[in-house]
Amino acid sequence: MSYWSKMKSSTQSPPGVGLAEILWSWLGSFLGIGLVALLNYHWLAPTGLAMIIGSFGASAVLIYGAIKSPLAQPRNLLGGHVLSAVVGVACVQLLGPHYWLTAALAVSLAIALMHATKTLHPPGGATALIAVIGGPSIQNLGWLYVLVPVAAGAVVMLGVALLVNNLSPRRAYPEFWW
């Protein structure tokens, strides 16, 4: 297969989902992000800590909207976020203000580590990047960033996913744990 012919599609887009699936995905993401945001703004904000980060929005798409995807399973959600946060913080602490290099290394190393550990979760790349470009409020957290907001927020979202995704008789979550 030539280089350019690889850019042609080889299959069709998957079929759409029904209204019930759309509503269950909406409910799960509303409750998951809503609970993390509620804890953030009403519990942690006065302490200067955060519970919510941008990459949780992408996680919500996977764990509430694509629950059968291998990338949406608990191992991937928790492992992908936590390992990527560790990589992001380590890159910031080792490379400091060389942000172009720090950002590129954080994301690329996070992807490599997630692949090596079978925890690939695309929002993990954003979690590593946020550790670099999140500004002083994130960078001043240091290694605490791994626990709060990353691990704590991912655990809350997982709890909501387990509750909501199993309410419907047609949905079951997870496909596997570890």
XYZ file of C-alpha atoms in Angstrom:
178
model
C 0.000 0.000 0.000
C 1.491 3.349 -0.973
C 1.935 6.192 1.461
C -0.832 8.345 -0.097
C -3.298 5.503 -0.572
C -3.177 4.869 3.178
C -5.015 8.182 3.616
C -8.096 6.847 1.847
C -10.623 5.355 4.175
C -10.799 1.603 4.406
C -14.169 1.265 6.088
C -17.349 3.207 6.895
C -18.183 5.253 9.966
C -19.946 3.267 12.700
C -23.752 3.433 12.939
C -25.351 6.085 15.120
C -26.749 5.373 18.569
C -30.374 5.452 19.668
C -32.084 8.080 21.788
C -31.887 5.947 24.949
C -28.100 5.647 24.605
C -27.832 9.395 24.084
C -29.889 10.051 27.227
C -27.870 7.605 29.372
C -24.633 9.187 28.140
C -26.009 12.633 28.903
C -27.143 11.610 32.396
C -23.822 9.991 33.292
C -21.726 12.898 32.054
C -23.993 15.451 33.705
C -23.827 13.675 37.069
C -20.109 12.781 36.840
C -18.832 16.191 35.824
C -21.456 17.831 38.028
C -20.293 15.967 41.133
C -16.613 16.675 40.469
C -17.399 20.360 39.840
C -19.599 20.539 42.947
C -16.793 19.102 45.092
C -14.366 21.500 43.429
C -16.314 24.703 43.918
C -18.026 23.992 47.244
C -15.445 21.905 49.082
C -11.930 22.392 47.714
C -11.985 25.924 46.323
C -11.659 27.560 49.764
C -8.526 25.469 50.402
C -6.817 26.570 47.175
C -6.956 23.053 45.742
C -8.825 21.941 42.654
C -10.804 18.812 41.857
C -11.670 19.439 38.219
C -9.344 19.622 35.231
C -10.098 19.935 31.530
C -9.114 16.385 30.652
C -12.058 15.067 32.694
C -14.387 16.341 29.964
C -12.766 13.970 27.490
C -12.888 11.158 30.057
C -16.623 11.786 30.417
C -17.058 11.168 26.684
C -15.407 7.776 27.057
C -16.759 6.463 30.375
C -20.350 7.650 29.863
C -20.610 7.754 26.065
C -18.404 4.909 24.825
C -18.588 2.466 27.730
C -17.577 -0.590 25.707
C -14.347 0.999 24.483
C -11.174 -0.531 25.953
C -10.013 3.050 26.482
C -12.973 3.700 28.820
C -12.374 0.880 31.301
C -11.411 1.528 34.968
C -7.799 0.427 34.450
C -7.435 2.904 31.610
C -9.317 5.728 33.327
C -7.404 5.544 36.604
C -4.055 4.312 35.311
C -4.006 6.640 32.330
C -4.732 9.748 34.383
C -2.472 8.926 37.340
C 0.541 7.798 35.288
C 0.191 10.791 32.967
C 0.008 13.146 35.935
C 3.207 11.614 37.353
C 4.940 12.088 33.999
C 3.682 15.667 33.679
C 4.817 16.686 37.159
C 8.192 14.968 36.726
C 8.789 16.791 33.448
C 7.940 20.158 35.018
C 10.221 19.500 37.970
C 13.123 18.267 35.828
C 12.935 20.675 32.904
C 11.375 23.747 34.485
C 10.502 26.700 32.296
C 11.493 25.220 28.938
C 7.800 24.833 28.240
C 7.955 23.853 24.567
C 10.218 20.910 25.416
C 8.480 20.124 28.714
C 5.050 20.010 27.057
C 6.219 17.804 24.188
C 8.050 15.390 26.478
C 5.205 15.202 29.007
C 2.605 14.201 26.424
C 4.835 11.866 24.407
C 6.211 10.110 27.495
C 2.710 9.791 28.959
C 1.521 8.095 25.766
C 4.509 5.727 25.793
C 3.970 4.865 29.463
C 0.238 4.295 28.986
C 0.980 1.989 26.044
C 3.592 0.063 28.042
C 1.234 -0.397 31.000
C -1.956 -1.127 29.001
C -3.597 1.972 30.468
C -4.032 4.013 27.283
C -6.671 6.665 27.985
C -6.534 9.604 25.523
C -7.480 12.242 28.123
C -4.294 11.210 29.972
C -2.311 13.136 27.374
C -4.219 16.253 28.380
C -3.617 15.496 32.056
C 0.145 15.433 31.417
C -0.078 18.636 29.379
C -2.126 20.424 32.048
C 0.668 19.718 34.552
C 2.934 21.750 32.260
C 0.701 24.551 30.975
C -1.792 24.775 33.854
C -0.075 27.844 35.274
C 1.055 28.528 38.818
C -2.145 27.237 40.428
C -1.454 23.765 39.005
C 2.348 23.799 39.010
C 2.489 24.906 42.651
C 0.655 21.721 43.609
C 3.732 19.696 42.689
C 3.229 15.977 43.337
C -0.098 16.708 45.043
C -1.468 17.226 41.496
C -1.305 13.442 41.077
C -3.629 12.886 44.054
C -5.844 15.980 43.886
C -7.252 16.777 41.385
C -6.219 13.863 39.158
C -6.671 10.618 41.156
C -9.486 11.943 43.352
C -11.447 13.328 40.415
C -10.996 10.164 38.354
C -12.211 8.007 41.266
C -15.338 10.153 41.665
C -16.060 9.930 37.943
C -15.538 6.162 38.031
C -18.004 5.835 40.924
C -20.660 7.721 38.969
C -19.929 5.619 35.870
C -20.448 2.404 37.841
C -23.742 3.665 39.269
C -25.269 5.246 36.169
C -23.998 2.939 33.430
C -25.508 -0.093 35.162
C -28.981 1.422 35.725
C -30.089 0.625 32.180
C -30.893 -3.042 31.446
C -29.052 -2.624 28.115
C -25.817 -1.216 29.484
C -23.132 -2.875 31.618
C -19.928 -1.276 32.852
C -17.083 -2.130 33.081
C -16.058 -4.593 30.409
C -13.022 -5.442 32.579
C -11.333 -4.036 35.672
C -7.595 -4.745 35.452
